[in-house]
Coordinates of C-alpha atoms and ligand atoms in Angstrom, one line a residue:
X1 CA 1.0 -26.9 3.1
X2 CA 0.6 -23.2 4.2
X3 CA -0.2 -20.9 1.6
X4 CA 0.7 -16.9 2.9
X5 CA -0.9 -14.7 -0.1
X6 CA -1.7 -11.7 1.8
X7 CA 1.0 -9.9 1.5
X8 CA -0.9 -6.5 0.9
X9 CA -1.8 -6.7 4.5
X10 CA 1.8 -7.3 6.2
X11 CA 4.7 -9.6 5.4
X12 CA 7.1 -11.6 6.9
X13 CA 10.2 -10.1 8.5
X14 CA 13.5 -11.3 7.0
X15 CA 15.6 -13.3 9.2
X16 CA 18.4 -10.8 8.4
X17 CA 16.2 -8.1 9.8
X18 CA 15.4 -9.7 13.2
X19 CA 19.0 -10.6 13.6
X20 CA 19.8 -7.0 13.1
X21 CA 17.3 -6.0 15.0
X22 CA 17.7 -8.2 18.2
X23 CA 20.9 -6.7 18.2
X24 CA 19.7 -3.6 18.6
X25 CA 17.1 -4.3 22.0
X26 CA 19.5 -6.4 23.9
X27 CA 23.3 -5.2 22.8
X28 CA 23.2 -1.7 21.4
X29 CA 19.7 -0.4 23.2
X30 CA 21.3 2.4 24.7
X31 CA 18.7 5.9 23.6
X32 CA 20.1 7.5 20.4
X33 CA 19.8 10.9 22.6
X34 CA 21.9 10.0 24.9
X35 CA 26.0 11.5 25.1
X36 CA 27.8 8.1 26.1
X37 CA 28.9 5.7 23.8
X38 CA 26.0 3.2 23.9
X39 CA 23.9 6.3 22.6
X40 CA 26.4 7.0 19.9
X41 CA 26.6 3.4 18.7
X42 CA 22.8 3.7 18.2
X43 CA 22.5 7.0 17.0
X44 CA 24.8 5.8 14.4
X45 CA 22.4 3.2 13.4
X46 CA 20.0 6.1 13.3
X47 CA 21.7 8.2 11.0
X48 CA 22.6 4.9 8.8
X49 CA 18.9 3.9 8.4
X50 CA 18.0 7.8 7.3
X51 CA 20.7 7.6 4.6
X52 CA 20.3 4.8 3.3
X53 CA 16.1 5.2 2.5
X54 CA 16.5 8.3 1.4
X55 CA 19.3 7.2 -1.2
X56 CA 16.5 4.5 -2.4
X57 CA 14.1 7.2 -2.7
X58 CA 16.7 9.9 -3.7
X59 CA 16.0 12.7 -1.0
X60 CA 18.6 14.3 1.1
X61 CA 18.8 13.1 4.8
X62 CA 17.2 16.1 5.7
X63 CA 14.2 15.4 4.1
X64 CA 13.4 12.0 6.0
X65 CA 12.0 11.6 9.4
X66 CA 10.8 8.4 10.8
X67 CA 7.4 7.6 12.3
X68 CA 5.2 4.9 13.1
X69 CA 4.1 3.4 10.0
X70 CA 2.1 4.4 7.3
X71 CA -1.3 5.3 8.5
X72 CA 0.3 8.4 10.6
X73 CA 2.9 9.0 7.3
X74 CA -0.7 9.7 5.4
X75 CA -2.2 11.5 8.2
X76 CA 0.8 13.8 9.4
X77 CA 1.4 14.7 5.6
X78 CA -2.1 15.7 4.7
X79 CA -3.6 17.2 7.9
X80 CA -0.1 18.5 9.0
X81 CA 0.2 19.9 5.6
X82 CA -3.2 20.9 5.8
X83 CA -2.9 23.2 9.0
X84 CA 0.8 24.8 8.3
X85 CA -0.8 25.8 5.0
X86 CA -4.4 26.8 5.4
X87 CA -3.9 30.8 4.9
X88 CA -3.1 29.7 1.3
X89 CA -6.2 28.0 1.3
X90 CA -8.9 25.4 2.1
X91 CA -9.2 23.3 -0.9
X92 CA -7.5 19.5 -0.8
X93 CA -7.7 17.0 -4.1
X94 CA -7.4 13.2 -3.6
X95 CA -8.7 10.3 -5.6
X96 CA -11.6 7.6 -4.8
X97 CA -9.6 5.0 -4.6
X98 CA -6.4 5.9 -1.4
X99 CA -6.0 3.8 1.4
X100 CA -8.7 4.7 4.4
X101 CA -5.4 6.4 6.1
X102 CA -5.7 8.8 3.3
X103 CA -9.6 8.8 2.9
X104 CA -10.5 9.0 6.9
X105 CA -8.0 12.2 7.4
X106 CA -9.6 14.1 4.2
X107 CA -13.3 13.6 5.5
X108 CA -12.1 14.7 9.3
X109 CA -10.5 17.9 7.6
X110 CA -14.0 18.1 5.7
X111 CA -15.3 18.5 8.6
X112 CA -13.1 21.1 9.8
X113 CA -13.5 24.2 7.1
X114 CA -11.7 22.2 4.3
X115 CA -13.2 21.1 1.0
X116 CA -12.0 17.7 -0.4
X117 CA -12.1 16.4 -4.3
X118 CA -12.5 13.2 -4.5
X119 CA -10.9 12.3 -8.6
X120 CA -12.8 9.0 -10.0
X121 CA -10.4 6.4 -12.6
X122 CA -10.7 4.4 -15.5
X123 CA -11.9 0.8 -15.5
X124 CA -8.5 -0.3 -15.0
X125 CA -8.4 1.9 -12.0
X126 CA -6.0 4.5 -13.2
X127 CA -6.9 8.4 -12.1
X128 CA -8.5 10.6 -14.6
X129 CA -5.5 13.3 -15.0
X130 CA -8.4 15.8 -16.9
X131 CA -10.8 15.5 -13.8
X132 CA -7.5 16.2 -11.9
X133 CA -6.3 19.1 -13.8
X134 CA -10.0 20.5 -14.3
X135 CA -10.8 20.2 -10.2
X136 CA -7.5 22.8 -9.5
X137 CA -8.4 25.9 -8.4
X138 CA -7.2 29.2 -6.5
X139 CA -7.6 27.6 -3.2
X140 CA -6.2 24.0 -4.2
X141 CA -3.0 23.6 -1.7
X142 CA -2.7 20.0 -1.6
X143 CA -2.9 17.1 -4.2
X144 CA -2.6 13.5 -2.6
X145 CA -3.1 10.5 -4.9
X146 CA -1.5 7.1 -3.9
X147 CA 1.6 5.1 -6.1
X148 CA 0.0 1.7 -6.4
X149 CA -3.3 0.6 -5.2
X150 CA -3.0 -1.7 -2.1
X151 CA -6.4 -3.7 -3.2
X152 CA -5.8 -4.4 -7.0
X153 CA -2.2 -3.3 -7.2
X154 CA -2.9 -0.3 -10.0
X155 CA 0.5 1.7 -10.3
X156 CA -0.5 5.3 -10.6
X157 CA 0.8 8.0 -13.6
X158 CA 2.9 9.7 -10.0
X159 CA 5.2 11.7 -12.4
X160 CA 2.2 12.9 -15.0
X161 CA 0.8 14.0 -11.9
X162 CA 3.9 15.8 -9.7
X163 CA 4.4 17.7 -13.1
X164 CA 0.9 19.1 -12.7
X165 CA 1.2 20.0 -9.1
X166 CA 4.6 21.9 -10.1
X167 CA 3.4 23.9 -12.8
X168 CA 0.2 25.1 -10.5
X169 CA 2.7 25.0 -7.3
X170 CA 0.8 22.7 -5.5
X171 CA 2.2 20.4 -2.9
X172 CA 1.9 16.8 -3.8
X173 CA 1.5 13.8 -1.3
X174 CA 1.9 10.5 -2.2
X175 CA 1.3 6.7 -0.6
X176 CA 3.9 4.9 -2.1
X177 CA 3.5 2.0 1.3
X178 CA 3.1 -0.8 -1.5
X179 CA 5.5 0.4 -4.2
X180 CA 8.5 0.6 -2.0
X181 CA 11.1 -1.7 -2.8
X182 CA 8.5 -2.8 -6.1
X183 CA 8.8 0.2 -8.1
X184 CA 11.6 3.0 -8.5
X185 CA 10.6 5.6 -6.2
X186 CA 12.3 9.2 -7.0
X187 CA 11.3 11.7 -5.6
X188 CA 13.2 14.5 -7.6
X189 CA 11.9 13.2 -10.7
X190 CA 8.3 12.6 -9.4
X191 CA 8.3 16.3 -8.2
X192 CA 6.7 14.4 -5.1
X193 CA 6.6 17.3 -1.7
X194 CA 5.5 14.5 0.8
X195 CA 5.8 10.7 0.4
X196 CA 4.7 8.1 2.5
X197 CA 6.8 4.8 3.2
X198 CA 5.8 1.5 5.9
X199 CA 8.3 -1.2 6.6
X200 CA 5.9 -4.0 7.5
X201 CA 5.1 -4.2 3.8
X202 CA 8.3 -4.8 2.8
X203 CA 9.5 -7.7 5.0
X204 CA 10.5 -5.4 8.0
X205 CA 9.2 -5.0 11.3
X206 CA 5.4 -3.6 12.4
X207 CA 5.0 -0.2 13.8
X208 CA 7.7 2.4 11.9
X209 CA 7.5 3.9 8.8
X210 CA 8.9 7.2 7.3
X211 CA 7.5 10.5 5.9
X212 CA 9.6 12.4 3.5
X213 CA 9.3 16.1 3.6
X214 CA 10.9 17.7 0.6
X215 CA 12.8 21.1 1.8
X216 CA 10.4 24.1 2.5
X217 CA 7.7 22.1 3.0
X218 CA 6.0 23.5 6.5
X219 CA 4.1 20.6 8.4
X220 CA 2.2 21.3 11.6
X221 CA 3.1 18.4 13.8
X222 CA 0.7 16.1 16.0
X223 CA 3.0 15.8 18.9
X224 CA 5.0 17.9 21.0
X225 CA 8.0 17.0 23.3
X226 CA 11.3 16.4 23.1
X227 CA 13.7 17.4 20.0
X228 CA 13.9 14.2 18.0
X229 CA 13.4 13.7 14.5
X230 CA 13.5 17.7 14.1
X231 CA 10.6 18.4 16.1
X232 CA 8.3 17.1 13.3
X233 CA 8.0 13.4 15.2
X234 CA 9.4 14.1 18.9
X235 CA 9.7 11.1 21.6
X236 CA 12.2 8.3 21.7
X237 CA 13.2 7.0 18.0
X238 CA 12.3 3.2 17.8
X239 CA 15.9 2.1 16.9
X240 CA 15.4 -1.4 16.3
X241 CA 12.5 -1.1 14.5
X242 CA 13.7 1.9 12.0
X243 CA 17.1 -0.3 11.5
X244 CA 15.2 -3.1 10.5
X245 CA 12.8 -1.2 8.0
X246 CA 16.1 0.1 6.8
X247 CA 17.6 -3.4 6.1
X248 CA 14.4 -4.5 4.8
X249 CA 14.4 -1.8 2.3
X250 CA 17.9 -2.2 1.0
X251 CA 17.9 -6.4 0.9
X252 CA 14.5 -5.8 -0.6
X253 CA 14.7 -3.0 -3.1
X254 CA 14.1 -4.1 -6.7
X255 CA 14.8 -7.2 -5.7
X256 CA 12.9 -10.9 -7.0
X257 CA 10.4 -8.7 -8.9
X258 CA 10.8 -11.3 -12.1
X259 CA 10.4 -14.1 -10.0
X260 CA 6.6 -12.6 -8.3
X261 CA 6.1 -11.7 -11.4
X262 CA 6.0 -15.1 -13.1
X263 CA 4.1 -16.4 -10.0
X264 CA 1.6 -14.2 -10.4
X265 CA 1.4 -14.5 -14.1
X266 CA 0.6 -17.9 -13.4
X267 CA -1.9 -17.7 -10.9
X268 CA -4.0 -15.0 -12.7
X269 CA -3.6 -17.7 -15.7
X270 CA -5.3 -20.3 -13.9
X271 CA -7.1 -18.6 -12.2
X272 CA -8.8 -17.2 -15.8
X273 CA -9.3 -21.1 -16.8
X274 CA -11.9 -20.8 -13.9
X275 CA -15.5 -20.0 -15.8
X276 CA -16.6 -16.1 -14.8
X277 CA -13.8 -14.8 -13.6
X278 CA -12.5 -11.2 -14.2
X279 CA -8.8 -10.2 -13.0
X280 CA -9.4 -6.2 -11.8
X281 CA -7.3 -3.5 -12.4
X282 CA -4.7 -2.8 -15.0
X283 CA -2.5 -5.8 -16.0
X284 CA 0.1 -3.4 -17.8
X285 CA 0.3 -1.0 -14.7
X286 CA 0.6 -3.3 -11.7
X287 CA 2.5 -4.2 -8.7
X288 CA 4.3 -7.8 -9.5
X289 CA 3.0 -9.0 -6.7
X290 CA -0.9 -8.1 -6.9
X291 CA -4.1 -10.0 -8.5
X292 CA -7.5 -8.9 -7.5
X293 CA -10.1 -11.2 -8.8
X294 CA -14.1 -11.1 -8.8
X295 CA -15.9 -14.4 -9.5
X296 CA -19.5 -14.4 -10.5
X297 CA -22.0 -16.1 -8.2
X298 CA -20.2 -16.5 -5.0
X299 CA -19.4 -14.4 -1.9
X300 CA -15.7 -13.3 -1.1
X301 CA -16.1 -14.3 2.6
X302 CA -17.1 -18.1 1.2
X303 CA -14.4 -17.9 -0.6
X304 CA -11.8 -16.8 1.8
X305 CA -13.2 -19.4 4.5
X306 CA -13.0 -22.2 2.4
X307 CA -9.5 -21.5 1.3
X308 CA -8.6 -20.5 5.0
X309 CA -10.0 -24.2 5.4
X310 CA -7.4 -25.2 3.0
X311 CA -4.3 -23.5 4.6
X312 CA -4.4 -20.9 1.9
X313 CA -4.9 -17.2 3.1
X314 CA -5.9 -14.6 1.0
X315 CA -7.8 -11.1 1.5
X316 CA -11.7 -10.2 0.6
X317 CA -10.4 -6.4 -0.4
X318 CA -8.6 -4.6 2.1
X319 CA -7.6 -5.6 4.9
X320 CA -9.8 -2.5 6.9
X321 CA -12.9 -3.2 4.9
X322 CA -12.9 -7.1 5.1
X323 CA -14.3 -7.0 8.7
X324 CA -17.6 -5.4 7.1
X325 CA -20.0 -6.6 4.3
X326 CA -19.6 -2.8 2.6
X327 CA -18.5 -3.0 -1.1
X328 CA -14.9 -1.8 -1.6
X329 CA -15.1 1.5 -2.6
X330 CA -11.8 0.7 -5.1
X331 CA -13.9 -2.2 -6.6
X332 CA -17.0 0.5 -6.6
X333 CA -14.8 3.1 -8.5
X334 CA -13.6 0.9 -11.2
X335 CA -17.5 0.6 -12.1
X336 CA -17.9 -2.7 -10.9
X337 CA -21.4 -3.6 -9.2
X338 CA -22.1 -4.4 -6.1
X339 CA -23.5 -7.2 -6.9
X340 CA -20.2 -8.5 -9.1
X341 CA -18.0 -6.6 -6.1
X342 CA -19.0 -9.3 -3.8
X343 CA -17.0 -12.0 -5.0
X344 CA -13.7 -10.4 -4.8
X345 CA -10.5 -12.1 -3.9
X346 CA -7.1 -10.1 -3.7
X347 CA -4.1 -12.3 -3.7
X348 CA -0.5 -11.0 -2.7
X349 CA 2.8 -12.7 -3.0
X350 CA 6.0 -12.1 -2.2
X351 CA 9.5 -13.6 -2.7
X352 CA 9.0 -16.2 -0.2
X353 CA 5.7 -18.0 -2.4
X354 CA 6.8 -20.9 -4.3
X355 CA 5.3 -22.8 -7.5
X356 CA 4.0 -25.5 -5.7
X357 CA 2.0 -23.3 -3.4
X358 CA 0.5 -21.5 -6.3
X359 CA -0.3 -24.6 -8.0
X360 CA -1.7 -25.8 -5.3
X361 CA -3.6 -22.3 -4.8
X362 CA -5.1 -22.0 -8.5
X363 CA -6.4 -26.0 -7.9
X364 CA -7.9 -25.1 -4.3
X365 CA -9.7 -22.1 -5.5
X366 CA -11.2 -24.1 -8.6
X367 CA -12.5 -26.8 -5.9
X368 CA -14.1 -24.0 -3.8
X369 CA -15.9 -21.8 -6.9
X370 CA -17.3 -24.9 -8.1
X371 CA -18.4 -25.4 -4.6
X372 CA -20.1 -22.5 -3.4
X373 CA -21.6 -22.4 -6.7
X374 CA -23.3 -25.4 -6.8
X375 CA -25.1 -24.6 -3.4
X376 CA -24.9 -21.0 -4.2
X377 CA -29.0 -19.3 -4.7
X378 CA -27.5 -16.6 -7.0
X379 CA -27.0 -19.6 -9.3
X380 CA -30.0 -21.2 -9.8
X381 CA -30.8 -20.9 -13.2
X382 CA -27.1 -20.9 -14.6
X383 CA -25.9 -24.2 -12.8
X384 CA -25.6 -26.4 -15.7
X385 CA -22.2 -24.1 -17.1
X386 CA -20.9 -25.2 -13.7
X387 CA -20.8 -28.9 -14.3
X388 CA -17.8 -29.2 -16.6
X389 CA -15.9 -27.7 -13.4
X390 CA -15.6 -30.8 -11.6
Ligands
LIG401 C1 -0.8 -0.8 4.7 C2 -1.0 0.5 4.1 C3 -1.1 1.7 4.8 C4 -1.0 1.7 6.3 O1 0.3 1.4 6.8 P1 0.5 1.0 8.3 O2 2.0 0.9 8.5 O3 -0.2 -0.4 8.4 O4 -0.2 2.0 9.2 C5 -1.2 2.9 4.1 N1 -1.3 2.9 2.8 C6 -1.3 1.8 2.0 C7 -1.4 1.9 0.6 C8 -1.1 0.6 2.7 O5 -1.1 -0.5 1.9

């Protein structure tokens, strides 16, 4: 058995999705630009895919351009926000816990005349709304604070927070690459200026994405060329690719969320029968799909190569940390240790997991915790607990 249950870091494209968009590369390629009719067919697909994410978000088709996938959504909206906007002012607010897309683009504009906040959270990883409010000042122009947490899944107060921006007429950004689909996204109600969207977290394709722009909003763009996507995101639109986020999203959208749910709610169940275990992050405000898990006495990478041993793949913390033996800064924020931070394993699931697989998962990871424990240093003088694991 092969157990996928990293779904934080990509997912598998729907069949539906590759159908549609193999369609689009070998029948209706022509280049949406074009005047003929194999440019009109795809421009059509063009203008298809915009309406129907911006009805799932509820933004005009205006307001939506498409672009490569999340990492430039986060960077175009902040620093492009950043630069249309800096005669109002130098002073940006984000939290401690983004996505590096978020956190690498705020500490290159640090380093380029503008201040950055940084706002901490609660122990269930939820921001601090009075840090928030108290850290505004005269020369605050942009607030950007994620939707849900890509490590432990923590779905953010985004509506709390667009009706502070609003009252101090602030532009608000916000990551929403991992609640797409999971959580209703509205961007009228939100008050959200600038959201961020990927499709290769929501069963669709690598590589596209989309930034929504509400109207008025001034963006400096990175790129300069031809006229596409308004100017903001010129050069040739990938077709294929934005057609198959935009299938993803709408065969996706709200969708199975009961059915991860209960999955999950049985992993992080037997997962607790495991002796020093602690699930991270808020259990009330969470993704369906996310649990984020420290156990004492063990390493992460242990963990995640005895499980990769198994078949079973799983994440240390995010995917751009787990190449490096730094603490996550999310797990870091939350108050956790180092020490305790070490042992952290994020599980993601997604419609396609089954029972079996987590069953199979919650007796795997038992095997390996009692494992590494028993050869484990760190655990020298508290072995004995161990013993009724077997
Ligand atoms: C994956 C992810 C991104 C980056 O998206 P890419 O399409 O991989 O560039 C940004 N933010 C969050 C919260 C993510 O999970």
């Amino acid at each position: 058995m092969e157990v996928y249950l990293d779904n934080g870091a990509t997912t598998k494209v729907d069949l539906e999705v590759l159908d549609e968009m193999k369609n689009l590369f070998v029948e209706n390629y022509g280049n949406a630009s074009s005047l003929h009719d194999a440019g009109k067919n795809t421009k059509k697909k063009l203008d298809e895919s915009r309406k129907i994410i911006s009805d799932l978000i509820n933004c005009d088709v205006n307001e939506l351009f498409f672009i490569s996938g999340g990492t430039e959504s986060d960077n175009l909206a902040i620093k492009g926000y950043a630069l249309a906007n800096k005669d109002k002012g130098n002073h940006i607010i984000t939290s401690k816990v983004e996505h590096p897309a978020v956190l690498a683009i705020c500490e290159e504009l640090e380093k380029n005349g503008f201040r950055v906040s940084y706002i901490g959270v609660d122990k269930d990883g939820i921001i601090k709304l009075d840090q928030l409010k108290r850290e505004i000042n005269d020369k605050t122009i942009l607030v950007s604070i994620m939707h849900a947490n890509n490590e432990i899944g923590t779905i953010q107060p985004i509506e709390k927070i667009g009706k502070i921006c609003k009252d101090k007429k602030i532009a608000f950004h916000t990551d929403a690459v991992q609640s797409f689909t999971k959580v209703l996204i509205d961007v009228k109600k939100f008050n959200v200026d600038l959201l961020s969207l990927s499709a290769h977290k929501i069963h669709g394709p690598k590589g596209v994405g989309a930034l929504y722009v509400k109207k008025g909003i001034k963006i400096k763009p990175f790129f300069y060329g031809g006229g596409q996507e308004k100017k903001l995101r010129p050069g040739t639109e990938n077709i294929p690719g934005i057609y198959g986020f935009c299938i993803a999203a709408k065969n996706n959208h709200l969708k199975n969320i009961d059915k991860i749910k209960e999955l999950r709610n049985m992993l992080i169940d037997g997962l607790l029968t495991i002796p020093k275990c602690k699930i991270n992050g808020s259990l009330k405000n969470r993704l369906c799909n996310n649990v984020n898990v420290s156990f004492e006495f063990v390493e992460g990478e242990s963990i995640l190569i005895n499980l990769n041993f198994n078949k079973i793949f799983v994440s240390t913390g995010s995917a751009c940390s787990s190449k490096s033996l730094k603490p996550s800064h999310v797990l870091l924020a939350l108050g956790i240790t180092r020490k305790n931070s070490h042992g952290t394993i994020r599980f993601t699931l997604s419609k396609y997991n089954t029972k079996e697989e987590i069953e199979y998962t919650i007796q795997k990871v038992r095997e390996t915790i009692c494992k590494l424990r028993k050869m484990s240093p760190l655990n020298e003088n508290t072995i004995n607990e161990y013993n009724d694991l077997d």
